[in-house]
Each structure stands twice: as C-alpha cells, then as structure tokens.
Amino acid sequence: MVRTPKELESMRKAGKVVAAILAETREAVRPGVTTLDLDRVAREVILRFGARSNFLGYNGFPAVICTSKNSTIVHGIPGDAVRLEEGDLISIDAGAIVEGYHGDAAITVGVGTISKAAARLVQVTEESLYAGIDQMVAGNHLHEIGRAVEAVAKRAGLGVIRDYVGHGIGTEMHEPPNVPNFWPGRPGPVLRVNEVYAVEPMLTLGGEETAVLSDGWSVVTADGTWAAHFEHTIAITEDGPEIFTK
Ligand code: MG
C-alpha cells in the first residue's frame, strides 16, 4: 500500500520508538539477566515515548517484546525462568504504535563471549538483511529482496527459515504482501515509492524446518541448531530505501 507523507511521518516516529527499545534492551543484555527483565526495560521505553505496544495482546501474547534464545527462532515469550548465560544468543523482536501506525524490528545479541560459529551466524544474518534492503528500490520486484537474502545465507552455508516471513506494515503490524527470505519462484509485485515493508531474515546454523513449543508461541529449529533474526521497517523513497527503525 502506498502511504501519504503524513502516514510516513507517523511510521518514522513509530520506528524511532522501536529503535530505542532495541538499543536499551541490547544494553541490558548480560549474563544473569532474565528475558522478563528485558521486557520490563522495553515497557519503560514505550511508556516514556507515550507509544502503544503492538505485541502485547496480539492473539493473546503476554509481553511487549519477543525474546528468542539460542535454538528459538522467533516468538519466544519473556519469562523470569529464562535467564541469559554467557555464550547464549538472544533475539529481541520489538514493536510500537504511534498515531495509529506500526513499527517492527529485531536484533540478535550475543551474551558475553559467544562462539565463533554463533558470532558468524549473527553477522551473516544482519548482512543478509542489508542485502535485502539494498534491493528496495522503486521499480524493482518484491522478491528480489528474498533472493538477495538467500544468496548471502547460502554463500555462508546457513539455513534460511521459510515458514516465517516479512510483511507489509502500516495501520496493522502484519499487512499483505508476504516478504519471503528466499526466491519463491516468481518476481512478485513491482515496488513503488512510499510503500513500507518489514524485512526479517531468520537464519540457522543447520536446517530449515521449524516446530512450535507447547507454550503455543516459541518457534524453534527442528534440529536444535541455533538461529538469528534481524528485522527493520523500511520505506521505499525516491532516493532508495529509508530505514525507519535504525
Ligand atoms: Mg515483523
């Protein structure tokens, strides 16, 4: 959907709140901290900006961020029983609503010193996001984004999650169309100026199969290998992509 300049201004504000949540929760990550502690930090940021949470209450989700540790890919629920330990990976997915418009972004952070393999997973996943964003130019086809993400992942020998994908975003957190992190076999729609998308590669150290835990939310790798997740909310402008959640 093509947005008006006024809508884009609201989405820019929502993006700033999301960026602040991720900056402050990243700062709070250390051994001994629980994922519920991170949720408290995020709630405080949302309150301070006078924004609203789009995650809290979404199909009954009980927190304002998702916290997904190690082999959990996405949608992990913050809890006081989930304590971060040296060497862990923690993915933090955050969102906010300002003036009725949504922002959505995610990062993966290492807890203390992490293994070389984990560090490379994090680095390549972030690189793949930026390779996708580079394709977000008016006139290009939507699925060039996924093609670029997949190329970076495959070159590094990493798995690309296919069951969960990016999305349009605006007055709802998840709007059509889907933005896969792989080439779906067709180019998809042409990208237009003032469209906004959430692009969010999820890569693994192993396979691409997923499973959902009995909590009904946590999406894990079927083979137990670790995963990383990076996401931004990005507008297509005359001058190329503009990242709202930087
Ligand atoms: Mg998203």
Short mmCIF file of C-alpha atoms and ligand atoms in Angstrom, two decimals:
data_model
loop_
_atom_site.label_atom_id
_atom_site.label_comp_id
_atom_site.label_asym_id
_atom_site.label_seq_id
_atom_site.Cartn_x
_atom_site.Cartn_y
_atom_site.Cartn_z
CA MET A 1 0.00 0.00 0.00
CA VAL A 2 1.31 3.45 -0.95
CA ARG A 3 1.42 5.78 2.10
CA THR A 4 0.92 9.54 2.27
CA PRO A 5 3.76 11.76 3.56
CA LYS A 6 1.75 12.25 6.76
CA GLU A 7 1.42 8.48 7.28
CA LEU A 8 5.13 8.04 6.64
CA GLU A 9 5.87 10.71 9.28
CA SER A 10 3.88 8.70 11.86
CA MET A 11 5.66 5.50 10.83
CA ARG A 12 9.01 7.28 11.17
CA LYS A 13 8.05 8.15 14.77
CA ALA A 14 6.98 4.55 15.49
CA GLY A 15 10.29 3.37 14.04
CA LYS A 16 12.22 5.65 16.40
CA VAL A 17 10.46 4.13 19.40
CA VAL A 18 11.26 0.61 18.19
CA ALA A 19 14.91 1.57 17.64
CA ALA A 20 15.05 2.95 21.20
CA ILE A 21 13.54 -0.27 22.62
CA LEU A 22 16.17 -2.34 20.83
CA ALA A 23 19.03 -0.02 21.84
CA GLU A 24 18.05 -0.11 25.52
CA THR A 25 17.26 -3.83 25.72
CA ARG A 26 20.55 -4.59 23.93
CA GLU A 27 22.30 -2.50 26.57
CA ALA A 28 20.59 -4.57 29.31
CA VAL A 29 21.72 -7.95 27.91
CA ARG A 30 24.28 -9.62 30.16
CA PRO A 31 24.74 -12.96 31.94
CA GLY A 32 22.23 -13.34 34.80
CA VAL A 33 19.52 -11.12 33.31
CA THR A 34 16.14 -12.77 32.62
CA THR A 35 14.12 -12.18 29.47
CA LEU A 36 11.36 -10.76 31.68
CA ASP A 37 13.89 -8.10 32.79
CA LEU A 38 14.33 -7.19 29.11
CA ASP A 39 10.55 -6.92 28.71
CA ARG A 40 10.45 -4.51 31.68
CA VAL A 41 13.09 -2.32 30.01
CA ALA A 42 11.05 -2.33 26.78
CA ARG A 43 7.81 -1.41 28.59
CA GLU A 44 9.58 1.54 30.19
CA VAL A 45 10.73 2.85 26.78
CA ILE A 46 7.23 2.55 25.26
CA LEU A 47 5.77 4.40 28.24
CA ARG A 48 8.41 7.14 28.06
CA PHE A 49 7.62 7.82 24.38
CA GLY A 50 3.86 7.74 25.01
CA ALA A 51 3.58 4.97 22.42
CA ARG A 52 1.49 1.79 22.47
CA SER A 53 2.59 -1.81 22.18
CA ASN A 54 1.52 -3.79 19.14
CA PHE A 55 2.88 -7.07 20.56
CA LEU A 56 1.06 -7.02 23.92
CA GLY A 57 -2.27 -8.80 23.50
CA TYR A 58 -1.57 -9.77 19.87
CA ASN A 59 -3.51 -13.07 19.71
CA GLY A 60 -3.06 -13.02 23.49
CA PHE A 61 0.75 -12.51 23.51
CA PRO A 62 1.65 -11.50 27.09
CA ALA A 63 4.66 -9.18 26.56
CA VAL A 64 5.82 -6.11 24.58
CA ILE A 65 8.84 -7.89 23.03
CA CYS A 66 9.61 -11.40 21.85
CA THR A 67 12.77 -12.91 23.32
CA SER A 68 14.08 -15.97 21.49
CA LYS A 69 17.14 -17.74 22.90
CA ASN A 70 19.59 -19.99 21.02
CA SER A 71 17.54 -22.59 19.10
CA THR A 72 14.35 -20.49 19.42
CA ILE A 73 13.98 -18.62 16.14
CA VAL A 74 11.13 -16.18 16.88
CA HIS A 75 8.13 -15.51 19.16
CA GLY A 76 9.80 -16.56 22.43
CA ILE A 77 7.86 -15.34 25.48
CA PRO A 78 9.79 -13.30 28.08
CA GLY A 79 9.81 -15.03 31.45
CA ASP A 80 11.52 -14.88 34.84
CA ALA A 81 12.60 -18.50 34.41
CA VAL A 82 14.57 -17.72 31.23
CA ARG A 83 17.93 -16.48 32.45
CA LEU A 84 20.67 -15.46 29.99
CA GLU A 85 24.03 -17.18 30.34
CA GLU A 86 27.48 -16.42 28.97
CA GLY A 87 27.66 -17.65 25.38
CA ASP A 88 23.91 -17.51 24.64
CA LEU A 89 22.30 -15.80 21.68
CA ILE A 90 19.19 -13.76 22.40
CA SER A 91 16.95 -12.44 19.63
CA ILE A 92 14.83 -9.44 20.62
CA ASP A 93 11.86 -8.54 18.41
CA ALA A 94 10.18 -5.23 19.27
CA GLY A 95 7.29 -3.15 18.02
CA ALA A 96 5.37 0.03 18.78
CA ILE A 97 2.38 2.03 17.57
CA VAL A 98 2.46 5.84 17.23
CA GLU A 99 -0.53 7.82 15.90
CA GLY A 100 -2.07 4.52 14.76
CA TYR A 101 0.98 3.42 12.71
CA HIS A 102 3.24 0.47 13.41
CA GLY A 103 6.98 -0.13 13.62
CA ASP A 104 8.61 -3.57 13.89
CA ALA A 105 12.28 -4.56 14.14
CA ALA A 106 14.54 -7.23 15.62
CA ILE A 107 18.17 -7.84 16.59
CA THR A 108 20.17 -10.83 17.81
CA VAL A 109 22.68 -10.17 20.56
CA GLY A 110 25.45 -12.33 21.99
CA VAL A 111 25.53 -12.71 25.79
CA GLY A 112 29.10 -12.07 26.92
CA THR A 113 31.59 -14.02 24.84
CA ILE A 114 29.99 -16.24 22.21
CA SER A 115 31.37 -18.99 19.99
CA LYS A 116 32.90 -18.18 16.59
CA ALA A 117 30.06 -20.05 14.87
CA ALA A 118 27.42 -18.07 16.77
CA ALA A 119 29.17 -14.77 16.04
CA ARG A 120 29.33 -15.60 12.34
CA LEU A 121 25.62 -16.55 12.33
CA VAL A 122 24.74 -13.17 13.84
CA GLN A 123 27.00 -11.27 11.45
CA VAL A 124 25.77 -13.03 8.30
CA THR A 125 22.10 -12.71 9.30
CA GLU A 126 22.50 -8.94 9.70
CA GLU A 127 24.40 -8.77 6.40
CA SER A 128 21.60 -10.68 4.67
CA LEU A 129 19.06 -8.12 5.96
CA TYR A 130 21.07 -5.28 4.44
CA ALA A 131 21.50 -7.19 1.17
CA GLY A 132 17.69 -7.46 1.06
CA ILE A 133 17.24 -3.77 1.89
CA ASP A 134 19.60 -2.85 -0.97
CA GLN A 135 17.00 -4.31 -3.35
CA MET A 136 14.27 -1.98 -2.06
CA VAL A 137 14.30 0.42 -4.96
CA ALA A 138 11.16 1.60 -6.80
CA GLY A 139 10.65 -0.40 -9.99
CA ASN A 140 12.43 -3.49 -8.65
CA HIS A 141 10.40 -6.64 -7.92
CA LEU A 142 9.47 -7.52 -4.33
CA HIS A 143 11.01 -10.99 -4.38
CA GLU A 144 14.44 -9.66 -5.32
CA ILE A 145 14.62 -8.92 -1.57
CA GLY A 146 14.36 -12.60 -0.66
CA ARG A 147 16.64 -13.63 -3.48
CA ALA A 148 19.37 -11.34 -2.10
CA VAL A 149 18.86 -12.53 1.50
CA GLU A 150 19.03 -16.17 0.41
CA ALA A 151 22.18 -15.63 -1.66
CA VAL A 152 24.07 -14.23 1.35
CA ALA A 153 22.83 -17.06 3.61
CA LYS A 154 23.62 -19.85 1.18
CA ARG A 155 27.08 -18.49 0.41
CA ALA A 156 27.78 -18.80 4.14
CA GLY A 157 26.27 -22.30 4.35
CA LEU A 158 23.42 -21.21 6.65
CA GLY A 159 19.78 -22.36 6.70
CA VAL A 160 17.01 -19.95 5.66
CA ILE A 161 13.72 -20.25 7.56
CA ARG A 162 10.85 -20.46 5.08
CA ASP A 163 7.85 -20.94 7.42
CA TYR A 164 8.02 -17.34 8.72
CA VAL A 165 8.49 -14.27 6.53
CA GLY A 166 8.50 -10.48 6.40
CA HIS A 167 5.40 -8.45 5.62
CA GLY A 168 3.81 -5.19 4.67
CA ILE A 169 3.26 -2.85 7.65
CA GLY A 170 1.20 0.28 8.31
CA THR A 171 -2.07 0.57 10.21
CA GLU A 172 -1.62 -3.12 11.06
CA MET A 173 1.60 -4.81 12.13
CA HIS A 174 1.18 -7.54 9.52
CA GLU A 175 -0.23 -6.44 6.17
CA PRO A 176 -0.01 -8.14 2.79
CA PRO A 177 2.12 -8.96 0.91
CA ASN A 178 4.40 -11.54 2.48
CA VAL A 179 8.12 -10.84 2.05
CA PRO A 180 9.87 -14.25 1.92
CA ASN A 181 13.57 -14.56 2.67
CA PHE A 182 14.07 -16.74 -0.40
CA TRP A 183 13.19 -16.71 -4.09
CA PRO A 184 9.63 -18.08 -4.25
CA GLY A 185 9.85 -18.90 -7.96
CA ARG A 186 8.30 -15.67 -9.27
CA PRO A 187 9.32 -12.00 -9.15
CA GLY A 188 6.24 -10.71 -7.28
CA PRO A 189 4.80 -7.18 -7.46
CA VAL A 190 6.79 -4.13 -8.53
CA LEU A 191 7.95 -1.96 -5.61
CA ARG A 192 6.54 1.57 -5.54
CA VAL A 193 7.64 4.79 -3.85
CA ASN A 194 6.10 5.27 -0.36
CA GLU A 195 5.41 1.59 0.28
CA VAL A 196 6.63 0.25 3.63
CA TYR A 197 7.77 -3.28 4.43
CA ALA A 198 9.18 -5.20 7.39
CA VAL A 199 12.05 -7.37 6.15
CA GLU A 200 13.23 -10.01 8.62
CA PRO A 201 15.64 -12.80 7.71
CA MET A 202 15.83 -15.74 10.14
CA LEU A 203 18.92 -17.90 9.54
CA THR A 204 20.16 -21.07 11.26
CA LEU A 205 23.39 -22.98 11.74
CA GLY A 206 21.59 -26.08 10.44
CA GLY A 207 18.32 -26.99 8.78
CA GLU A 208 15.27 -25.01 7.76
CA GLU A 209 12.50 -26.99 9.49
CA THR A 210 10.65 -25.42 12.41
CA ALA A 211 8.46 -26.55 15.30
CA VAL A 212 6.28 -24.68 17.81
CA LEU A 213 6.75 -25.43 21.52
CA SER A 214 3.85 -26.38 23.81
CA ASP A 215 3.60 -22.74 25.01
CA GLY A 216 1.91 -22.14 21.65
CA TRP A 217 4.34 -19.36 20.68
CA SER A 218 8.03 -20.26 20.70
CA VAL A 219 9.19 -21.24 17.21
CA VAL A 220 12.30 -23.44 17.40
CA THR A 221 14.58 -25.12 14.88
CA ALA A 222 13.50 -28.74 14.41
CA ASP A 223 17.14 -29.87 14.53
CA GLY A 224 18.04 -27.87 17.65
CA THR A 225 20.65 -25.70 15.91
CA TRP A 226 20.86 -22.03 16.85
CA ALA A 227 19.12 -19.25 14.93
CA ALA A 228 19.50 -15.49 14.46
CA HIS A 229 16.92 -12.88 13.42
CA PHE A 230 17.32 -9.30 12.22
CA GLU A 231 14.50 -7.03 11.08
CA HIS A 232 13.88 -3.44 10.03
CA THR A 233 10.84 -1.46 8.93
CA ILE A 234 11.79 0.23 5.65
CA ALA A 235 10.11 2.67 3.27
CA ILE A 236 10.82 2.88 -0.43
CA THR A 237 11.59 6.51 -1.31
CA GLU A 238 12.62 8.38 -4.46
CA ASP A 239 16.17 8.19 -3.10
CA GLY A 240 16.07 4.46 -2.28
CA PRO A 241 15.31 2.63 0.96
CA GLU A 242 14.77 4.59 4.19
CA ILE A 243 15.12 2.52 7.36
CA PHE A 244 12.60 3.77 9.96
CA THR A 245 13.89 1.54 12.79
CA LYS A 246 17.61 2.35 12.59
MG MG B 1 7.89 -8.49 11.66
#
